[in-house]
Every structure is written in C-alpha cells, then in structure tokens.
GROMACS .gro file of C-alpha atoms in nm:
model
  177
    1UNK     CA    1   0.636   4.864   7.633
    2UNK     CA    2   0.603   5.211   7.790
    3UNK     CA    3   0.922   5.407   7.753
    4UNK     CA    4   0.799   5.745   7.874
    5UNK     CA    5   0.524   5.843   8.114
    6UNK     CA    6   0.384   6.190   8.065
    7UNK     CA    7   0.119   6.356   8.279
    8UNK     CA    8  -0.204   6.445   8.103
    9UNK     CA    9  -0.262   6.807   8.005
   10UNK     CA   10  -0.475   7.017   8.237
   11UNK     CA   11  -0.843   7.005   8.151
   12UNK     CA   12  -1.029   7.306   8.017
   13UNK     CA   13  -1.277   7.473   8.251
   14UNK     CA   14  -1.631   7.352   8.178
   15UNK     CA   15  -1.777   7.705   8.175
   16UNK     CA   16  -1.557   7.810   7.883
   17UNK     CA   17  -1.691   7.744   7.531
   18UNK     CA   18  -1.432   7.566   7.320
   19UNK     CA   19  -1.382   7.414   6.977
   20UNK     CA   20  -1.158   7.113   6.907
   21UNK     CA   21  -0.937   7.102   6.597
   22UNK     CA   22  -0.753   6.778   6.513
   23UNK     CA   23  -0.503   6.667   6.253
   24UNK     CA   24  -0.338   6.333   6.178
   25UNK     CA   25   0.011   6.272   6.042
   26UNK     CA   26   0.192   5.943   5.987
   27UNK     CA   27   0.529   5.807   5.879
   28UNK     CA   28   0.588   5.459   5.742
   29UNK     CA   29   0.822   5.228   5.552
   30UNK     CA   30   1.089   5.367   5.321
   31UNK     CA   31   1.030   5.651   5.469
   32UNK     CA   32   0.702   5.799   5.355
   33UNK     CA   33   0.484   6.047   5.537
   34UNK     CA   34   0.133   6.179   5.520
   35UNK     CA   35   0.117   6.539   5.643
   36UNK     CA   36  -0.170   6.691   5.841
   37UNK     CA   37  -0.311   6.833   5.515
   38UNK     CA   38  -0.321   6.487   5.351
   39UNK     CA   39  -0.024   6.530   5.117
   40UNK     CA   40   0.217   6.236   5.095
   41UNK     CA   41   0.586   6.219   5.008
   42UNK     CA   42   0.914   6.071   5.133
   43UNK     CA   43   1.148   6.235   5.382
   44UNK     CA   44   1.522   6.254   5.430
   45UNK     CA   45   1.754   6.114   5.693
   46UNK     CA   46   1.721   6.267   6.037
   47UNK     CA   47   1.411   6.469   5.949
   48UNK     CA   48   1.206   6.657   6.201
   49UNK     CA   49   0.869   6.484   6.189
   50UNK     CA   50   0.686   6.737   6.407
   51UNK     CA   51   0.797   7.038   6.608
   52UNK     CA   52   0.560   7.254   6.811
   53UNK     CA   53   0.625   7.439   7.134
   54UNK     CA   54   0.791   7.204   7.383
   55UNK     CA   55   0.780   6.893   7.156
   56UNK     CA   56   1.023   6.800   6.879
   57UNK     CA   57   0.987   6.452   6.725
   58UNK     CA   58   1.276   6.356   6.493
   59UNK     CA   59   1.323   6.042   6.281
   60UNK     CA   60   1.665   5.884   6.219
   61UNK     CA   61   1.669   5.693   5.890
   62UNK     CA   62   1.910   5.422   5.775
   63UNK     CA   63   1.959   5.292   5.421
   64UNK     CA   64   1.948   4.921   5.332
   65UNK     CA   65   2.156   4.747   5.062
   66UNK     CA   66   1.898   4.838   4.798
   67UNK     CA   67   1.903   5.209   4.882
   68UNK     CA   68   1.569   5.205   5.061
   69UNK     CA   69   1.548   5.403   5.382
   70UNK     CA   70   1.371   5.295   5.698
   71UNK     CA   71   1.306   5.481   6.024
   72UNK     CA   72   1.555   5.329   6.266
   73UNK     CA   73   1.494   5.549   6.569
   74UNK     CA   74   1.268   5.827   6.694
   75UNK     CA   75   1.393   6.107   6.915
   76UNK     CA   76   1.183   6.320   7.146
   77UNK     CA   77   1.336   6.660   7.223
   78UNK     CA   78   1.681   6.536   7.119
   79UNK     CA   79   1.678   6.218   7.331
   80UNK     CA   80   1.643   5.874   7.174
   81UNK     CA   81   1.292   5.752   7.254
   82UNK     CA   82   1.248   5.433   7.050
   83UNK     CA   83   1.507   5.234   6.853
   84UNK     CA   84   1.389   4.957   6.619
   85UNK     CA   85   1.687   4.726   6.668
   86UNK     CA   86   1.680   4.767   7.047
   87UNK     CA   87   1.305   4.782   7.117
   88UNK     CA   88   1.128   4.573   6.851
   89UNK     CA   89   1.281   4.226   6.891
   90UNK     CA   90   1.043   3.979   6.724
   91UNK     CA   91   0.747   4.212   6.769
   92UNK     CA   92   0.561   4.349   6.468
   93UNK     CA   93   0.292   4.588   6.587
   94UNK     CA   94   0.234   4.877   6.830
   95UNK     CA   95   0.496   4.925   7.103
   96UNK     CA   96   0.418   5.266   7.252
   97UNK     CA   97   0.125   5.508   7.275
   98UNK     CA   98   0.194   5.836   7.453
   99UNK     CA   99   0.014   6.170   7.470
  100UNK     CA  100   0.242   6.472   7.508
  101UNK     CA  101   0.089   6.793   7.646
  102UNK     CA  102   0.212   7.094   7.448
  103UNK     CA  103   0.224   7.432   7.618
  104UNK     CA  104  -0.002   7.677   7.429
  105UNK     CA  105   0.212   7.912   7.223
  106UNK     CA  106   0.194   8.142   6.922
  107UNK     CA  107  -0.184   8.194   6.925
  108UNK     CA  108  -0.408   8.346   7.188
  109UNK     CA  109  -0.689   8.128   7.050
  110UNK     CA  110  -0.531   7.807   7.183
  111UNK     CA  111  -0.662   7.697   7.523
  112UNK     CA  112  -0.475   7.363   7.527
  113UNK     CA  113  -0.285   7.140   7.289
  114UNK     CA  114  -0.149   6.784   7.283
  115UNK     CA  115   0.001   6.529   7.046
  116UNK     CA  116  -0.076   6.158   7.074
  117UNK     CA  117   0.204   5.950   6.922
  118UNK     CA  118   0.160   5.577   6.848
  119UNK     CA  119   0.479   5.390   6.751
  120UNK     CA  120   0.470   5.053   6.573
  121UNK     CA  121   0.745   4.806   6.483
  122UNK     CA  122   0.748   4.678   6.126
  123UNK     CA  123   0.973   4.460   5.912
  124UNK     CA  124   1.085   4.514   5.552
  125UNK     CA  125   1.141   4.529   5.269
  126UNK     CA  126   0.804   4.375   5.180
  127UNK     CA  127   0.821   3.994   5.154
  128UNK     CA  128   1.189   3.998   5.259
  129UNK     CA  129   1.171   3.651   5.418
  130UNK     CA  130   1.015   3.483   5.114
  131UNK     CA  131   1.247   3.668   4.874
  132UNK     CA  132   1.555   3.565   5.070
  133UNK     CA  133   1.678   3.923   5.120
  134UNK     CA  134   1.783   4.072   5.455
  135UNK     CA  135   1.491   4.189   5.669
  136UNK     CA  136   1.514   4.511   5.870
  137UNK     CA  137   1.310   4.624   6.168
  138UNK     CA  138   1.181   4.979   6.137
  139UNK     CA  139   0.935   5.215   6.303
  140UNK     CA  140   0.609   5.369   6.191
  141UNK     CA  141   0.464   5.669   6.376
  142UNK     CA  142   0.106   5.795   6.386
  143UNK     CA  143   0.054   6.141   6.532
  144UNK     CA  144  -0.283   6.285   6.629
  145UNK     CA  145  -0.254   6.654   6.719
  146UNK     CA  146  -0.542   6.811   6.910
  147UNK     CA  147  -0.580   7.186   6.962
  148UNK     CA  148  -0.859   7.321   7.182
  149UNK     CA  149  -0.959   7.675   7.084
  150UNK     CA  150  -1.161   7.941   7.256
  151UNK     CA  151  -1.483   7.996   7.062
  152UNK     CA  152  -1.452   8.366   7.135
  153UNK     CA  153  -1.212   8.373   6.839
  154UNK     CA  154  -1.395   8.524   6.543
  155UNK     CA  155  -1.173   8.380   6.268
  156UNK     CA  156  -1.289   8.069   6.085
  157UNK     CA  157  -0.986   7.851   6.175
  158UNK     CA  158  -0.864   7.546   5.994
  159UNK     CA  159  -0.612   7.309   6.144
  160UNK     CA  160  -0.317   7.390   5.915
  161UNK     CA  161  -0.361   7.768   5.957
  162UNK     CA  162  -0.365   7.728   6.332
  163UNK     CA  163  -0.055   7.506   6.339
  164UNK     CA  164   0.135   7.752   6.116
  165UNK     CA  165   0.037   8.043   6.338
  166UNK     CA  166   0.173   7.846   6.634
  167UNK     CA  167   0.504   7.803   6.445
  168UNK     CA  168   0.475   7.425   6.402
  169UNK     CA  169   0.723   7.271   6.156
  170UNK     CA  170   0.841   6.934   6.026
  171UNK     CA  171   0.729   6.684   5.763
  172UNK     CA  172   0.381   6.675   5.920
  173UNK     CA  173   0.347   7.042   5.822
  174UNK     CA  174   0.529   7.066   5.491
  175UNK     CA  175   0.533   6.831   5.193
  176UNK     CA  176   0.859   6.998   5.081
  177UNK     CA  177   1.046   6.869   5.390
   0.00000   0.00000   0.00000
C-alpha cells in the first residue's frame, strides 16, 4: 500500500568525485530502537525518530494493559503517514517503502542526501493469540540514510559526525532520547 509518492532526488553529476556514507536505524516492538551508531534502547511516547533538514519522522506510542508500549502511528512532517489500526488490517509484514530526498543542509560536504523508510505491520505482545491475551497491531520502521559527499573534503568523515554536523536529531541519533 503506497501512501505517499515522492520524487527521487536529483542525481549527482558523473564528473564529480563522490563518496557515499550510509547509516541504518530501526524501531520495533515495545518500542525499541537501534540508532545509526548501533546502540539500542527504548523510546518514549511521541518520540522524534529522525529529524534532518526537510524530514521529521515521529512515532506515536500507545500502552497496552500490561504497560508495554507499541508504535501506533508514524508521522511525516507532522502529518499522520501510517496508522497500525487503520492500515494494517490482517497484514503482518511490509506495507510501505518510500525514499525521501533531503535537501542538503548544515555541511558544504554534502552533495545529496536521502532517507529510505520501510514500514512493517506487526502484532504483539509475542504469542498473544496462544496466551489468550489481547493482540495489538503495531508498526516497525527501518530507516536507511544515505549521504553523498564531495571527495574534495579533506576530513576523514564518519556517518555520525556528518549527521551531527547537519543538525540531525531523534532516537536514530541519540541513545539518550
């Protein structure tokens, strides 16, 4: 189910030497996250998952009877994008895969930037049907951020340094979120 259609980012001129930096971040279950730097933790209700330039991805979390939280909805730039109760139905698996172009900002080294977001429907808590407890639909999100850099930059960049210089925030950036 495609909920948004976004045009692909402009391609980089072939004559320009570039370097590609990528990072992966994910959110799942009650609600855990794995940041771009590999750290894992849980996040709070209505947390910003990732914010960079013209893209803000926010998770809305609800609590079940047992106090576990699940991602109920994801918002893109303040607008509801995917809602588990509305969009998942009986489906358990991927429901959307969108690449958002992000306007280069905060670093002259960045030639282009985008974030691929894959949303999946899940059901929990684990074994809820066999245990006879209420089952809830929730959302997992996998984010692959790609930054294309000019190789004329002399610094030895790493992905997290670059994202911080660009002002990126959210649980994907900070295990203290």
